[in-house]
Amino acid sequence: MPPHDLLPDGNRRGRRWAKLASLIVLITLLAVVPPAMNSYDQYLITLTLVYAITTLGLNVLIGWTGQLSLAHAGVFGLGAYLSTILIQHGWGFVPSLLVAGLGSAIVGGLVVFPALRFSGFTLAVASLAFASVIVQLFDNGGSVTGGGGGLAVPVFQFSGLSQTMSTYYVTLISTVLCFVVAHRMRHLRFGRVAFSIRDTEIAAVVSGIRVVRYKVFVFAFAAFLGAIGGALYAQLETFIFPVMFSTNTLVLMLVMLFLGGASSLYGPIFGAIFAVVMVELLQSFGSYQDLLYGLLLMLVIGVLPGGMASLPERLRTSHLLGRAVRGVASRFGRGRQDEATAASPVPPTATGSSLVDDPGDGVESGVA
Amino acid sequence: MLQYIINGLQSGSWYSLLAVSIVIVMKASDVPNFAVANMGLVGAFLAYSFVSAHLPFGVAVVLGLLGAALFGVIIDRAVIQRLGDKGHFPLLLMTIGISLSLAAALELIWGTNSLSLNAPWSNKTVHLAGQIINWDGIVTIATGLVIAIAITWFFHTTAGVRMRAVAENRSAARLVGVRISRVSGLAWGIGTAVAALAMILQTESSVLSYTAGDALLVPAFVAATAAGFTSPVGAYVAGLVIGVLENLTGGYISTALQSVVALVVVVLILLLRPSGFTRTALARREV
Amino acid sequence: MAESPAKGTGDVGGSIAWDDVSVAFGSNQVLDGVSLSFSSGFNGLIGPNGAGKTTCFNVASGFVAPSSGQVRLNGTDVRGLSAVKRSRAGLARTFQTPRLVLEMTVLENVLVGTERQHRAGHVREVLSFPRARREARELADMSMDLLRRFGLEGAAGQRAGSLSLGSQKLVEVARALATQSTVLLLDEPAAGLSASDTSAMVDGLHQLVEGTSLCVVIVEHDLQLIMSLCSSVAVLDFGRIISQGTPEMILQDKAVVDAYLGAGFATGD
């Protein structure tokens, strides 16, 4: 649903309060219920949140700004390794988390800078090369990274809480913060800029938007979120090794992103829940797991490009079901606006109008 | 030194063949095929199975290549062409999905153990200019060269010209009567066969396993990028250069740095050609 | 600040000039020594299809590098400036086919044009500082005002993708005006518009440009629109300027009539 924040509309304000209230209830539940769960379920719910933060970073990059980077699994690993190494050198957990995030953001922004003159394929290849180098460094880092054998993670613990619960609370707070900030960004100037870079980069250029600066920032921000996710992941798993951050992890992230719905703010949460539940269900399938990830990615891309977040709208706009849902909705007096927004089909999300395809009347930014 | 260069040309030839395959597919479908290595592995595993069924090595390889070509055509028909109207982005992600699914499927079918695909020349050596050189190196380098020449020649035949027409302008090609689906199928067929050749050569000189493609993918893509995704000759040369650079780095500096070479190359390309590769194509579309 | 988008520019009139600009794509000479200059008010650039009108715009915006010649924006040579820098120096434009984010609302699309007016910064905005909120409200008011001038205030909250093509073009013009530039290049703003959309466009432009120093250059095939709106018109044919002057002068220029107008007027276009 497109944001209408700036519209003078009292009714909308009411709905915003309702949303805020339900959000507070949800967060309270997330704070209160898990202590009563068994530790495995606590682990699973923490993992879901970690995935959600990480995928949010990928979403800002791919879903909002249309920049196809394949380095996210590598950046995720960078966060995990950096924070772990810092903790091993006597740093506190929270400072190491932040420094890992910021450090990865700087690395991500710097490395991607030369590639930004290009878009699309070259960027995809450069980012993939970057990710593979990161993983190679983990593999060949000697005693610093533990090589192929990996590193044991010194796990942070609040007094009076189990390790898992301590990680859980830090993760919960991080998730809430990240999503609140992302929510603000998406519905304000940043979101407008990102979307226009994604869909009409040329129009963004002629509107005076400093496209390259924004792209560097978006890469850095995505790397920050990915690295925070990675640092928390390291705490959760208590042991990290290079294979954890390989292409398979990237594919899992892409599945979460596209299944949840690229460009939708809360898509990463749906995607993360789905991924964790699926992994649980498929655990007994062993090697079939990777096969299913791959097939799932293919299926989502082929069948449901808007992801799960687009399902309600798709149902509404589909012929049979749509009429029924619209009928019910209008009876509750909220059909009008939604109908207007649902009337035109969702443009296939992030189908790369900002990739190498025709950027306009034969134009390209940054000549001369 | 000579040894490093020959080894470099050998691994470079694997990258080159994969890069050429990437370029071929790119020409017709306009998508960087991230599944190229694992699709090629299908051919290598097929060849292995035929060898295990006591077929002569040459026959097994030919059957493996044909199987790979058929597989490429099937992927094109079943998956790629269906997505044709959805833009580059989904197509690219689709190839990543195919790649992972394939790796998993190969693991399930042929198992996790490393297999050995033995050619008649495997482990045989020859003395040349005072060096001991493996036959598989010579065969690989020669095959790479032959294929690069053949593909360059192919792009000048009628079918190849059609493919180039599709690459330059899809709708115009359709207007002048080029059947895009056929061209696309041909490209995926040939491309997958070339990739299979690369993987057969690579696994023959080391071991055959479902992870064999992982290490080749990034260098191959860097080579294809260096060629602007358009020139098979450029992709071939770039692949060789990366291979030689890697081996020299590994030999004289450090094996840990070997894999960084590809990244350095890609960064250099980006810095040295800041105007990009697509400029002329874009300018042409103007007015 | 809502009345006039060009107010911030003070007394300095907007102007744009092409000095002996040539562009060739391969062997195809698209522009051949074009020299043109336009100042405040409405200016028209006309010519048959393929004459090089859009290329003139693309050279000015920095999307096409000329093989020779230069472009001056408000008297300053913009050679060496990137497209973004030119835009930030006061050059706005639209495209033949509207380029909007279809997923965003109409108002949000116009707000994209206000990028340069933001002073508070993203961090303050995300943290909801009073100053940032005030600024956002002011810019939204200005954008709403622009939409009102084009009769689109009712559509402000709708998705841009749900609008007709004509309305989308109006939104794009509003976005270009929201940049508060001194020079505005409009590429076929009325092509494909209904009569009512066209008059909304003309009325809105009149209201917004009258009394300001904004320099508007319009590429358009609708000659009646050009002749009624513009005080200065240039005619481009095969990459050369064949005539420049007031509409009256253009209509009487034999070379123009031969090259272009004759056919159009004879068929009652």
PDB file of N, CA, C and O in Angstrom, chain A residues 225-253:
ATOM      1  N   LEU A 225      22.892  -3.129   8.132  1.00  0.00           N
ATOM      2  CA  LEU A 225      21.835  -4.025   8.617  1.00  0.00           C
ATOM      3  C   LEU A 225      22.263  -5.488   8.481  1.00  0.00           C
ATOM      4  O   LEU A 225      22.040  -6.292   9.395  1.00  0.00           O
ATOM      5  N   GLY A 226      22.890  -5.808   7.345  1.00  0.00           N
ATOM      6  CA  GLY A 226      23.344  -7.182   7.143  1.00  0.00           C
ATOM      7  C   GLY A 226      24.361  -7.580   8.197  1.00  0.00           C
ATOM      8  O   GLY A 226      24.321  -8.699   8.736  1.00  0.00           O
ATOM      9  N   ALA A 227      25.275  -6.650   8.525  1.00  0.00           N
ATOM     10  CA  ALA A 227      26.321  -6.966   9.492  1.00  0.00           C
ATOM     11  C   ALA A 227      25.751  -7.079  10.912  1.00  0.00           C
ATOM     12  O   ALA A 227      26.174  -7.935  11.696  1.00  0.00           O
ATOM     13  N   ILE A 228      24.787  -6.228  11.248  1.00  0.00           N
ATOM     14  CA  ILE A 228      24.131  -6.348  12.552  1.00  0.00           C
ATOM     15  C   ILE A 228      23.481  -7.726  12.650  1.00  0.00           C
ATOM     16  O   ILE A 228      23.614  -8.441  13.650  1.00  0.00           O
ATOM     17  N   GLY A 229      22.772  -8.088  11.559  1.00  0.00           N
ATOM     18  CA  GLY A 229      22.163  -9.413  11.526  1.00  0.00           C
ATOM     19  C   GLY A 229      23.223 -10.496  11.720  1.00  0.00           C
ATOM     20  O   GLY A 229      23.033 -11.434  12.498  1.00  0.00           O
ATOM     21  N   GLY A 230      24.354 -10.341  11.035  1.00  0.00           N
ATOM     22  CA  GLY A 230      25.419 -11.336  11.126  1.00  0.00           C
ATOM     23  C   GLY A 230      25.995 -11.437  12.529  1.00  0.00           C
ATOM     24  O   GLY A 230      26.246 -12.540  13.038  1.00  0.00           O
ATOM     25  N   ALA A 231      26.202 -10.280  13.177  1.00  0.00           N
ATOM     26  CA  ALA A 231      26.758 -10.284  14.526  1.00  0.00           C
ATOM     27  C   ALA A 231      25.816 -10.993  15.496  1.00  0.00           C
ATOM     28  O   ALA A 231      26.259 -11.783  16.358  1.00  0.00           O
ATOM     29  N   LEU A 232      24.519 -10.730  15.343  1.00  0.00           N
ATOM     30  CA  LEU A 232      23.542 -11.390  16.214  1.00  0.00           C
ATOM     31  C   LEU A 232      23.479 -12.886  15.904  1.00  0.00           C
ATOM     32  O   LEU A 232      23.338 -13.715  16.813  1.00  0.00           O
ATOM     33  N   TYR A 233      23.603 -13.201  14.629  1.00  0.00           N
ATOM     34  CA  TYR A 233      23.581 -14.598  14.191  1.00  0.00           C
ATOM     35  C   TYR A 233      24.737 -15.367  14.838  1.00  0.00           C
ATOM     36  O   TYR A 233      24.561 -16.496  15.319  1.00  0.00           O
ATOM     37  N   ALA A 234      25.913 -14.710  14.869  1.00  0.00           N
ATOM     38  CA  ALA A 234      27.077 -15.342  15.496  1.00  0.00           C
ATOM     39  C   ALA A 234      26.788 -15.642  16.968  1.00  0.00           C
ATOM     40  O   ALA A 234      27.098 -16.729  17.474  1.00  0.00           O
ATOM     41  N   GLN A 235      26.192 -14.688  17.670  1.00  0.00           N
ATOM     42  CA  GLN A 235      25.835 -14.892  19.078  1.00  0.00           C
ATOM     43  C   GLN A 235      24.891 -16.075  19.234  1.00  0.00           C
ATOM     44  O   GLN A 235      25.008 -16.878  20.158  1.00  0.00           O
ATOM     45  N   LEU A 236      23.966 -16.148  18.300  1.00  0.00           N
ATOM     46  CA  LEU A 236      22.932 -17.171  18.388  1.00  0.00           C
ATOM     47  C   LEU A 236      23.491 -18.563  18.101  1.00  0.00           C
ATOM     48  O   LEU A 236      23.164 -19.534  18.781  1.00  0.00           O
ATOM     49  N   GLU A 237      24.347 -18.652  17.094  1.00  0.00           N
ATOM     50  CA  GLU A 237      24.862 -19.957  16.692  1.00  0.00           C
ATOM     51  C   GLU A 237      26.039 -20.398  17.561  1.00  0.00           C
ATOM     52  O   GLU A 237      26.380 -21.578  17.588  1.00  0.00           O
ATOM     53  N   THR A 238      26.704 -19.429  18.210  1.00  0.00           N
ATOM     54  CA  THR A 238      27.867 -19.635  19.091  1.00  0.00           C
ATOM     55  C   THR A 238      29.102 -20.204  18.396  1.00  0.00           C
ATOM     56  O   THR A 238      30.140 -20.375  19.010  1.00  0.00           O
ATOM     57  N   PHE A 239      28.972 -20.522  17.113  1.00  0.00           N
ATOM     58  CA  PHE A 239      30.143 -20.981  16.379  1.00  0.00           C
ATOM     59  C   PHE A 239      29.975 -20.576  14.928  1.00  0.00           C
ATOM     60  O   PHE A 239      28.907 -20.746  14.361  1.00  0.00           O
ATOM     61  N   ILE A 240      31.024 -19.980  14.351  1.00  0.00           N
ATOM     62  CA  ILE A 240      30.881 -19.556  12.956  1.00  0.00           C
ATOM     63  C   ILE A 240      32.015 -20.133  12.110  1.00  0.00           C
ATOM     64  O   ILE A 240      33.136 -20.251  12.571  1.00  0.00           O
ATOM     65  N   PHE A 241      31.676 -20.501  10.885  1.00  0.00           N
ATOM     66  CA  PHE A 241      32.700 -20.927   9.935  1.00  0.00           C
ATOM     67  C   PHE A 241      32.314 -20.470   8.531  1.00  0.00           C
ATOM     68  O   PHE A 241      31.144 -20.134   8.277  1.00  0.00           O
ATOM     69  N   PRO A 242      33.317 -20.386   7.628  1.00  0.00           N
ATOM     70  CA  PRO A 242      33.102 -19.711   6.335  1.00  0.00           C
ATOM     71  C   PRO A 242      31.897 -20.207   5.536  1.00  0.00           C
ATOM     72  O   PRO A 242      31.204 -19.405   4.911  1.00  0.00           O
ATOM     73  N   VAL A 243      31.641 -21.518   5.547  1.00  0.00           N
ATOM     74  CA  VAL A 243      30.574 -22.064   4.700  1.00  0.00           C
ATOM     75  C   VAL A 243      29.211 -21.472   5.050  1.00  0.00           C
ATOM     76  O   VAL A 243      28.296 -21.433   4.226  1.00  0.00           O
ATOM     77  N   MET A 244      29.075 -20.992   6.306  1.00  0.00           N
ATOM     78  CA  MET A 244      27.785 -20.427   6.707  1.00  0.00           C
ATOM     79  C   MET A 244      27.409 -19.206   5.880  1.00  0.00           C
ATOM     80  O   MET A 244      26.267 -18.767   5.896  1.00  0.00           O
ATOM     81  N   PHE A 245      28.392 -18.602   5.187  1.00  0.00           N
ATOM     82  CA  PHE A 245      28.125 -17.336   4.505  1.00  0.00           C
ATOM     83  C   PHE A 245      28.323 -17.460   3.003  1.00  0.00           C
ATOM     84  O   PHE A 245      28.703 -16.526   2.319  1.00  0.00           O
ATOM     85  N   SER A 246      28.040 -18.665   2.504  1.00  0.00           N
ATOM     86  CA  SER A 246      28.276 -18.945   1.082  1.00  0.00           C
ATOM     87  C   SER A 246      27.055 -18.556   0.254  1.00  0.00           C
ATOM     88  O   SER A 246      26.103 -17.958   0.741  1.00  0.00           O
ATOM     89  N   THR A 247      27.114 -18.943  -1.019  1.00  0.00           N
ATOM     90  CA  THR A 247      26.021 -18.603  -1.936  1.00  0.00           C
ATOM     91  C   THR A 247      24.686 -19.181  -1.480  1.00  0.00           C
ATOM     92  O   THR A 247      23.639 -18.594  -1.724  1.00  0.00           O
ATOM     93  N   ASN A 248      24.722 -20.352  -0.814  1.00  0.00           N
ATOM     94  CA  ASN A 248      23.461 -20.920  -0.353  1.00  0.00           C
ATOM     95  C   ASN A 248      22.742 -19.978   0.603  1.00  0.00           C
ATOM     96  O   ASN A 248      21.523 -19.852   0.579  1.00  0.00           O
ATOM     97  N   THR A 249      23.511 -19.297   1.441  1.00  0.00           N
ATOM     98  CA  THR A 249      22.912 -18.336   2.354  1.00  0.00           C
ATOM     99  C   THR A 249      22.328 -17.160   1.584  1.00  0.00           C
ATOM    100  O   THR A 249      21.256 -16.661   1.908  1.00  0.00           O
ATOM    101  N   LEU A 250      23.054 -16.756   0.540  1.00  0.00           N
ATOM    102  CA  LEU A 250      22.533 -15.674  -0.297  1.00  0.00           C
ATOM    103  C   LEU A 250      21.186 -16.068  -0.892  1.00  0.00           C
ATOM    104  O   LEU A 250      20.246 -15.269  -0.902  1.00  0.00           O
ATOM    105  N   VAL A 251      21.117 -17.315  -1.366  1.00  0.00           N
ATOM    106  CA  VAL A 251      19.862 -17.757  -1.972  1.00  0.00           C
ATOM    107  C   VAL A 251      18.747 -17.764  -0.929  1.00  0.00           C
ATOM    108  O   VAL A 251      17.621 -17.337  -1.206  1.00  0.00           O
ATOM    109  N   LEU A 252      19.073 -18.213   0.280  1.00  0.00           N
ATOM    110  CA  LEU A 252      18.064 -18.191   1.344  1.00  0.00           C
ATOM    111  C   LEU A 252      17.560 -16.760   1.562  1.00  0.00           C
ATOM    112  O   LEU A 252      16.366 -16.512   1.707  1.00  0.00           O
ATOM    113  N   MET A 253      18.499 -15.800   1.561  1.00  0.00           N
ATOM    114  CA  MET A 253      18.109 -14.401   1.751  1.00  0.00           C
ATOM    115  C   MET A 253      17.217 -13.919   0.615  1.00  0.00           C
ATOM    116  O   MET A 253      16.226 -13.222   0.835  1.00  0.00           O
TER     117      MET A 253
END
